């Protein structure tokens, strides 16, 4: 699985921790390091850049980290076909994949510490969409998204 990651200025340290953690586990992770190319960039363009790489199929899963995880989730969800959610607990991280089939996990570096963040990433990584009763709900979300993007 190809995982892509990025963060804003509030989460540089946590991003490093997560990249190291994924590499240790043998997960192929690409750090887009948007801030390295554009100093002072705000979270919307950083999140948008990553979400576009999910949309174009370059990566299957993405992790976005900012101060709260909120802004990153909001902007990633603005890209058609990309679904993101903030998770600060393991149960939500599992459900984000199993129930919601979201490709992008967001977290807040000002909300949780590195150990919990690693555990959340681990749970999210091994979880897959389960279909079943969640399928029509996800289908409905896609249909409403189509109406919204293509009125
Ligand atoms: C800081 O720029 C803060 O607004 C950002 O990291 C994030 O928490 C936004 O949702």
XYZ file of N, CA, C and O and ligand atoms in Angstrom:
614
model
N 0.834 -1.193 0.000
C 0.000 0.000 0.000
C 0.877 1.256 0.000
O 1.839 1.344 0.745
N 0.520 2.216 -0.878
C 1.310 3.448 -0.953
C 0.630 4.544 -0.132
O -0.496 4.932 -0.413
N 1.356 4.996 0.884
C 0.807 5.999 1.804
C 1.537 7.323 1.582
O 2.750 7.352 1.410
N 0.762 8.398 1.599
C 1.343 9.726 1.445
C 1.014 10.528 2.701
O -0.031 10.334 3.321
N 1.920 11.420 3.080
C 1.734 12.169 4.325
C 2.154 13.622 4.129
O 3.045 13.907 3.301
N 1.515 14.508 4.868
C 2.005 15.892 4.914
C 1.408 16.588 6.136
O 0.537 16.026 6.818
N 1.885 17.775 6.418
C 1.438 18.502 7.613
C 1.657 19.989 7.427
O 2.349 20.409 6.496
N 1.087 20.765 8.340
C 1.407 22.199 8.359
C 2.433 22.471 9.455
O 2.979 21.531 10.076
N 2.673 23.755 9.713
C 3.738 24.127 10.652
C 3.464 23.663 12.080
O 4.383 23.554 12.879
N 2.197 23.382 12.389
C 1.842 22.967 13.756
C 2.210 21.510 14.034
O 2.151 21.073 15.182
N 2.577 20.775 12.993
C 2.682 19.319 13.172
C 3.971 18.711 12.602
O 4.027 17.505 12.363
N 4.990 19.530 12.447
C 6.229 19.023 11.831
C 6.849 17.882 12.634
O 7.299 16.882 12.073
N 6.845 18.035 13.961
C 7.464 16.992 14.795
C 6.668 15.695 14.741
O 7.236 14.604 14.594
N 5.342 15.806 14.838
C 4.518 14.588 14.820
C 4.617 13.905 13.453
O 4.655 12.673 13.370
N 4.677 14.684 12.400
C 4.824 14.065 11.070
C 6.104 13.232 11.009
O 6.086 12.100 10.520
N 7.199 13.777 11.539
C 8.471 13.029 11.539
C 8.314 11.707 12.270
O 8.809 10.662 11.834
N 7.650 11.756 13.424
C 7.436 10.552 14.233
C 6.648 9.506 13.431
O 6.997 8.324 13.416
N 5.612 9.963 12.758
C 4.758 9.025 12.008
C 5.509 8.467 10.791
O 5.417 7.270 10.492
N 6.256 9.288 10.114
C 7.040 8.804 8.959
C 8.012 7.725 9.423
O 8.105 6.645 8.830
N 8.723 8.002 10.508
C 9.695 7.035 11.050
C 8.979 5.740 11.437
O 9.460 4.642 11.162
N 7.843 5.888 12.067
C 7.060 4.727 12.512
C 6.649 3.863 11.304
O 6.798 2.635 11.334
N 6.164 4.507 10.264
C 5.723 3.754 9.082
C 6.905 3.075 8.405
O 6.819 1.914 7.984
N 8.011 3.775 8.319
C 9.204 3.183 7.694
C 9.680 1.967 8.477
O 10.055 0.950 7.895
N 9.637 2.068 9.789
C 10.040 0.947 10.652
C 9.154 -0.270 10.399
O 9.610 -1.412 10.453
N 7.885 -0.004 10.104
C 6.946 -1.103 9.842
C 7.048 -1.622 8.407
O 6.336 -2.548 8.014
N 7.878 -0.980 7.596
C 8.058 -1.418 6.211
C 6.974 -0.894 5.272
O 6.807 -1.381 4.159
N 6.237 0.133 5.731
C 5.198 0.730 4.883
C 5.855 1.759 3.956
O 6.679 2.566 4.392
N 5.467 1.715 2.684
C 6.001 2.672 1.714
C 5.306 4.024 1.928
O 4.118 4.172 1.655
N 6.071 4.981 2.440
C 5.463 6.281 2.764
C 6.209 7.406 2.048
O 7.439 7.422 2.020
N 5.440 8.313 1.465
C 6.019 9.468 0.772
C 5.602 10.730 1.504
O 4.413 10.985 1.699
N 6.604 11.502 1.915
C 6.350 12.785 2.573
C 6.374 13.868 1.496
O 7.423 14.139 0.900
N 5.237 14.482 1.233
C 5.179 15.497 0.172
C 5.930 16.771 0.549
O 6.330 17.540 -0.324
N 6.084 17.013 1.850
C 6.853 18.154 2.367
C 6.546 19.457 1.617
O 7.449 20.130 1.124
N 5.271 19.769 1.540
C 4.840 20.993 0.842
C 5.504 22.222 1.443
O 5.910 23.133 0.719
N 5.650 22.233 2.762
C 6.254 23.392 3.429
C 7.717 23.577 3.046
O 8.235 24.686 3.058
N 8.363 22.476 2.718
C 9.763 22.534 2.295
C 9.898 23.261 0.957
O 10.922 23.876 0.655
N 8.831 23.172 0.137
C 8.853 23.833 -1.181
C 8.261 25.238 -1.104
O 8.641 26.126 -1.846
N 7.295 25.411 -0.223
C 6.651 26.718 -0.101
C 6.562 27.100 1.367
O 5.603 26.758 2.064
N 7.596 27.791 1.810
C 7.689 28.194 3.216
C 6.484 29.064 3.592
O 6.080 29.938 2.811
N 5.904 28.794 4.739
C 4.796 29.622 5.223
C 3.434 29.226 4.666
O 2.445 29.916 4.924
N 3.389 28.128 3.894
C 2.104 27.706 3.323
C 1.117 27.364 4.437
O 1.498 26.855 5.484
N -0.155 27.650 4.188
C -1.215 27.343 5.148
C -1.784 25.963 4.875
O -1.676 25.422 3.778
N -2.480 25.445 5.894
C -2.992 24.073 5.772
C -3.916 23.830 4.573
O -3.887 22.724 4.023
N -4.723 24.834 4.123
C -5.602 24.476 2.998
C -4.851 24.014 1.752
O -5.202 22.989 1.144
N -3.790 24.731 1.371
C -3.105 24.305 0.142
C -2.282 23.031 0.362
O -2.105 22.239 -0.564
N -1.829 22.845 1.592
C -1.072 21.620 1.893
C -1.995 20.405 1.812
O -1.676 19.393 1.176
N -3.163 20.536 2.416
C -4.133 19.434 2.390
C -4.684 19.187 1.008
O -4.869 18.042 0.587
N -4.937 20.269 0.288
C -5.477 20.160 -1.076
C -4.476 19.426 -1.976
O -4.843 18.558 -2.770
N -3.201 19.793 -1.825
C -2.139 19.154 -2.631
C -2.123 17.650 -2.415
O -2.088 16.861 -3.368
N -2.202 17.226 -1.169
C -2.196 15.789 -0.885
C -3.474 15.125 -1.412
O -3.419 14.056 -2.040
N -4.601 15.758 -1.183
C -5.874 15.150 -1.619
C -5.893 14.944 -3.132
O -6.424 13.937 -3.632
N -5.287 15.876 -3.859
C -5.233 15.729 -5.325
C -4.405 14.515 -5.728
O -4.686 13.867 -6.744
N -3.412 14.171 -4.929
C -2.580 12.997 -5.231
C -3.323 11.698 -4.931
O -3.016 10.652 -5.492
N -4.288 11.781 -4.040
C -5.160 10.622 -3.797
C -6.138 10.522 -4.964
O -6.352 9.459 -5.538
N -6.698 11.652 -5.336
C -7.684 11.671 -6.420
C -7.080 11.149 -7.733
O -7.736 10.400 -8.461
N -5.837 11.545 -8.020
C -5.258 11.126 -9.317
C -4.691 9.702 -9.270
O -4.113 9.217 -10.248
N -4.832 9.036 -8.134
C -4.448 7.628 -8.036
C -2.979 7.374 -7.728
O -2.531 6.227 -7.709
N -2.225 8.444 -7.459
C -0.792 8.255 -7.158
C -0.600 7.488 -5.853
O 0.396 6.781 -5.678
N -1.540 7.684 -4.919
C -1.452 7.016 -3.616
C -2.833 6.494 -3.222
O -3.842 7.082 -3.594
N -2.805 5.410 -2.441
C -4.086 4.838 -1.999
C -4.605 5.490 -0.715
O -5.808 5.608 -0.524
N -3.677 5.823 0.160
C -4.070 6.362 1.467
C -3.220 7.578 1.817
O -2.041 7.646 1.468
N -3.824 8.502 2.568
C -3.090 9.695 2.968
C -3.283 10.024 4.437
O -4.321 9.718 5.031
N -2.259 10.660 5.005
C -2.318 11.143 6.386
C -1.997 12.639 6.357
O -0.975 13.045 5.788
N -2.877 13.432 6.944
C -2.664 14.872 7.029
C -2.698 15.280 8.498
O -3.630 14.906 9.221
N -1.711 16.038 8.911
C -1.650 16.444 10.318
C -1.526 17.965 10.398
O -0.686 18.568 9.723
N -2.376 18.560 11.211
C -2.257 19.998 11.491
C -2.392 20.168 13.002
O -2.115 19.222 13.745
N -2.785 21.343 13.458
C -2.895 21.530 14.901
C -4.010 20.701 15.507
O -3.842 20.057 16.552
N -5.158 20.710 14.853
C -6.334 19.991 15.367
C -6.777 18.816 14.505
O -7.605 18.014 14.933
N -6.324 18.769 13.274
C -6.820 17.775 12.308
C -8.064 18.258 11.586
O -8.465 17.696 10.563
N -8.672 19.311 12.092
C -9.966 19.766 11.559
C -9.828 20.430 10.187
O -10.538 20.070 9.239
N -8.947 21.394 10.109
C -8.792 22.113 8.842
C -8.354 21.188 7.722
O -8.834 21.296 6.583
N -7.456 20.269 8.037
C -6.980 19.320 7.012
C -8.124 18.432 6.522
O -8.228 18.150 5.325
N -8.982 17.992 7.433
C -10.114 17.152 7.016
C -11.065 17.970 6.149
O -11.557 17.489 5.112
N -11.305 19.211 6.554
C -12.244 20.050 5.800
C -11.765 20.268 4.373
O -12.540 20.137 3.422
N -10.481 20.569 4.203
C -9.999 20.853 2.846
C -9.892 19.562 2.016
O -10.230 19.561 0.834
N -9.451 18.477 2.622
C -9.331 17.225 1.846
C -10.700 16.790 1.327
O -10.825 16.285 0.204
N -11.743 17.044 2.122
C -13.096 16.665 1.697
C -13.655 17.566 0.595
O -14.712 17.276 0.047
N -12.937 18.615 0.265
C -13.358 19.491 -0.833
C -12.919 18.953 -2.189
O -13.289 19.493 -3.227
N -12.092 17.928 -2.176
C -11.627 17.349 -3.445
C -12.542 16.175 -3.796
O -12.700 15.244 -2.991
N -13.123 16.233 -4.969
C -14.106 15.222 -5.364
C -13.496 13.815 -5.324
O -12.400 13.599 -5.848
N -14.198 12.916 -4.678
C -13.732 11.530 -4.618
C -12.778 11.249 -3.476
O -12.331 10.125 -3.303
N -12.472 12.271 -2.703
C -11.573 12.092 -1.554
C -12.395 12.259 -0.275
O -13.188 13.196 -0.152
N -12.182 11.337 0.656
C -12.944 11.326 1.909
C -11.960 11.271 3.066
O -11.070 10.424 3.085
N -12.149 12.210 4.002
C -11.206 12.337 5.112
C -11.956 12.500 6.424
O -13.067 13.032 6.447
N -11.343 12.028 7.499
C -11.941 12.219 8.821
C -10.875 12.390 9.883
O -9.784 11.812 9.781
N -11.203 13.184 10.894
C -10.287 13.388 12.031
C -10.457 12.227 12.999
O -11.581 11.889 13.378
N -9.363 11.637 13.428
C -9.439 10.559 14.426
C -8.423 10.796 15.530
O -7.224 10.930 15.265
N -8.945 10.793 16.750
C -8.066 10.911 17.915
C -8.267 9.741 18.864
O -7.939 9.814 20.047
N -8.885 8.680 18.329
C -9.033 7.445 19.093
C -9.019 6.284 18.106
O -9.293 6.456 16.912
N -8.685 5.119 18.627
C -8.488 3.940 17.778
C -9.799 3.455 17.155
O -9.845 3.075 15.987
N -10.873 3.507 17.917
C -12.161 3.028 17.391
C -12.565 3.833 16.153
O -12.955 3.268 15.127
N -12.446 5.154 16.244
C -12.813 5.993 15.096
C -11.911 5.707 13.896
O -12.380 5.708 12.751
N -10.636 5.475 14.166
C -9.696 5.198 13.067
C -10.094 3.925 12.324
O -10.033 3.864 11.093
N -10.528 2.923 13.061
C -11.003 1.684 12.423
C -12.272 1.949 11.631
O -12.427 1.505 10.504
N -13.212 2.677 12.246
C -14.499 2.928 11.577
C -14.325 3.806 10.337
O -15.082 3.679 9.375
N -13.350 4.693 10.365
C -13.096 5.566 9.212
C -12.860 4.735 7.951
O -13.248 5.123 6.849
N -12.226 3.587 8.117
C -11.995 2.668 6.994
C -13.160 1.691 6.854
O -13.745 1.554 5.785
N -13.508 1.021 7.934
C -14.488 -0.070 7.859
C -15.880 0.417 7.480
O -16.579 -0.226 6.705
N -16.316 1.545 8.023
C -17.671 2.037 7.764
C -17.720 3.125 6.693
O -18.643 3.163 5.898
N -16.738 4.008 6.703
C -16.818 5.192 5.849
C -15.979 5.113 4.581
O -16.130 5.943 3.682
N -15.096 4.145 4.529
C -14.228 3.950 3.357
C -13.465 5.220 2.982
O -13.317 5.547 1.809
N -13.006 5.952 3.987
C -12.250 7.183 3.737
C -10.785 6.838 3.487
O -10.220 5.969 4.151
N -10.194 7.550 2.538
C -8.781 7.276 2.221
C -7.829 8.101 3.073
O -6.635 7.818 3.129
N -8.355 9.201 3.655
C -7.447 10.130 4.345
C -7.759 10.239 5.838
O -8.889 10.533 6.230
N -6.735 9.991 6.616
C -6.801 10.132 8.073
C -6.193 11.482 8.434
O -5.099 11.812 7.959
N -6.883 12.252 9.286
C -6.265 13.480 9.765
C -6.177 13.443 11.290
O -7.006 12.814 11.954
N -5.157 14.100 11.793
C -4.942 14.133 13.246
C -4.445 15.516 13.640
O -3.900 16.262 12.808
N -4.601 15.836 14.921
C -4.156 17.115 15.440
C -2.970 16.952 16.370
O -3.087 16.305 17.417
N -1.869 17.570 16.000
C -0.651 17.456 16.814
C -0.780 18.202 18.141
O 0.007 17.978 19.056
N -1.780 19.116 18.209
C -2.000 19.843 19.462
C -3.063 19.159 20.314
O -3.454 19.669 21.354
N -3.538 18.020 19.819
C -4.613 17.313 20.529
C -4.103 16.005 21.141
O -4.436 15.680 22.281
N -3.320 15.269 20.386
C -2.835 13.963 20.871
C -1.304 13.903 20.840
O -0.662 14.660 20.115
N -0.776 12.970 21.591
C 0.667 12.763 21.650
C 1.119 11.723 20.635
O 0.286 11.037 20.013
N 2.425 11.579 20.493
C 2.972 10.692 19.458
C 2.616 9.211 19.633
O 2.392 8.522 18.635
N 2.536 8.733 20.861
C 2.266 7.296 21.044
C 0.847 6.953 20.619
O 0.605 5.953 19.940
N -0.110 7.793 21.028
C -1.498 7.557 20.610
C -1.611 7.706 19.097
O -2.286 6.902 18.427
N -0.942 8.695 18.542
C -0.998 8.906 17.084
C -0.491 7.663 16.344
O -1.092 7.229 15.352
N 0.575 7.057 16.831
C 1.112 5.841 16.180
C 0.099 4.704 16.253
O -0.097 3.968 15.291
N -0.546 4.570 17.401
C -1.535 3.496 17.577
C -2.732 3.709 16.643
O -3.272 2.758 16.059
N -3.133 4.959 16.508
C -4.246 5.299 15.604
C -3.873 4.960 14.163
O -4.656 4.348 13.430
N -2.672 5.339 13.765
C -2.215 5.050 12.396
C -2.186 3.535 12.163
O -2.617 3.048 11.112
N -1.720 2.793 13.134
C -1.657 1.322 12.996
C -3.046 0.731 12.779
O -3.240 -0.118 11.901
N -4.007 1.177 13.578
C -5.377 0.655 13.465
C -5.977 1.004 12.104
O -6.638 0.191 11.466
N -5.729 2.203 11.666
C -6.260 2.697 10.383
C -5.625 1.943 9.207
O -6.296 1.591 8.239
N -4.331 1.649 9.350
C -3.614 0.963 8.261
C -4.149 -0.436 7.992
O -4.236 -0.863 6.846
N -4.465 -1.166 9.050
C -4.886 -2.563 8.874
C -6.395 -2.703 8.645
O -6.876 -3.802 8.402
N -7.122 -1.601 8.705
C -8.572 -1.682 8.547
C -8.976 -1.433 7.096
O -8.445 -0.540 6.438
N -9.934 -2.231 6.640
C -10.433 -2.093 5.262
C -11.945 -1.923 5.282
O -12.614 -2.349 6.219
N -12.471 -1.365 4.215
C -13.912 -1.161 4.097
C -14.610 -2.521 4.117
O -14.189 -3.451 3.442
N -15.700 -2.605 4.897
C -16.363 -3.889 5.061
C -17.614 -4.055 4.214
O -18.217 -5.130 4.205
N -18.025 -3.011 3.523
C -19.229 -3.108 2.697
C -20.438 -3.403 3.566
O -20.637 -2.758 4.593
N -21.233 -4.400 3.177
C -22.410 -4.785 3.961
C -23.360 -3.609 4.140
O -23.655 -2.881 3.195
N -23.787 -3.411 5.376
C -24.740 -2.344 5.675
C -24.178 -0.955 5.439
O -24.937 0.013 5.300
N -22.848 -0.853 5.406
C -22.238 0.459 5.180
C -22.250 0.844 3.697
O -22.128 2.033 3.365
N -22.391 -0.158 2.810
C -22.293 0.116 1.374
C -23.334 1.130 0.870
O -22.968 2.116 0.216
N -24.641 0.912 1.181
C -25.613 1.894 0.673
C -25.415 3.299 1.247
O -25.723 4.289 0.583
N -24.852 3.371 2.449
C -24.628 4.696 3.047
C -23.490 5.426 2.317
O -23.581 6.624 2.023
N -22.446 4.663 2.034
C -21.327 5.253 1.300
C -21.763 5.599 -0.132
O -21.409 6.661 -0.661
N -22.568 4.721 -0.736
C -23.081 4.998 -2.087
C -23.894 6.298 -2.088
O -23.794 7.106 -3.011
N -24.699 6.460 -1.035
C -25.521 7.674 -0.950
C -24.646 8.919 -0.816
O -24.920 9.953 -1.420
N -23.568 8.783 -0.046
C -22.643 9.907 0.105
C -22.044 10.279 -1.258
O -21.949 11.457 -1.615
N -21.679 9.251 -2.034
C -21.094 9.503 -3.354
C -22.119 10.179 -4.281
O -21.779 11.090 -5.038
N -23.363 9.728 -4.201
C -24.425 10.290 -5.044
C -24.665 11.765 -4.684
O -24.769 12.627 -5.557
N -24.720 12.058 -3.393
C -24.936 13.443 -2.963
C -23.729 14.310 -3.319
O -23.875 15.487 -3.663
N -22.561 13.706 -3.273
C -21.348 14.435 -3.659
C -21.417 14.801 -5.139
O -21.102 15.921 -5.531
N -21.865 13.835 -5.962
C -22.003 14.092 -7.412
C -22.945 15.274 -7.650
O -22.660 16.154 -8.452
N -24.061 15.300 -6.926
C -25.040 16.393 -7.081
C -24.408 17.722 -6.696
O -24.675 18.755 -7.293
N -23.601 17.671 -5.649
C -22.988 18.894 -5.137
C -21.919 19.432 -6.097
O -21.846 20.641 -6.348
N -21.097 18.517 -6.633
C -20.018 18.944 -7.531
C -20.516 19.217 -8.953
O -19.916 19.985 -9.679
N -21.597 18.511 -9.334
C -22.098 18.653 -10.714
C -23.595 18.947 -10.682
O -24.402 18.092 -11.077
N -24.005 20.119 -10.205
C -25.449 20.399 -10.045
C -26.183 20.465 -11.401
O -25.590 20.743 -12.404
C -2.628 26.511 12.829
O -2.434 27.076 11.573
C -3.942 25.771 12.854
O -4.977 26.596 12.419
C -3.903 24.544 11.967
O -2.789 23.770 12.239
C -5.078 23.619 12.101
O -5.299 23.254 13.425
C -6.327 24.019 11.450
O -7.350 23.314 11.483
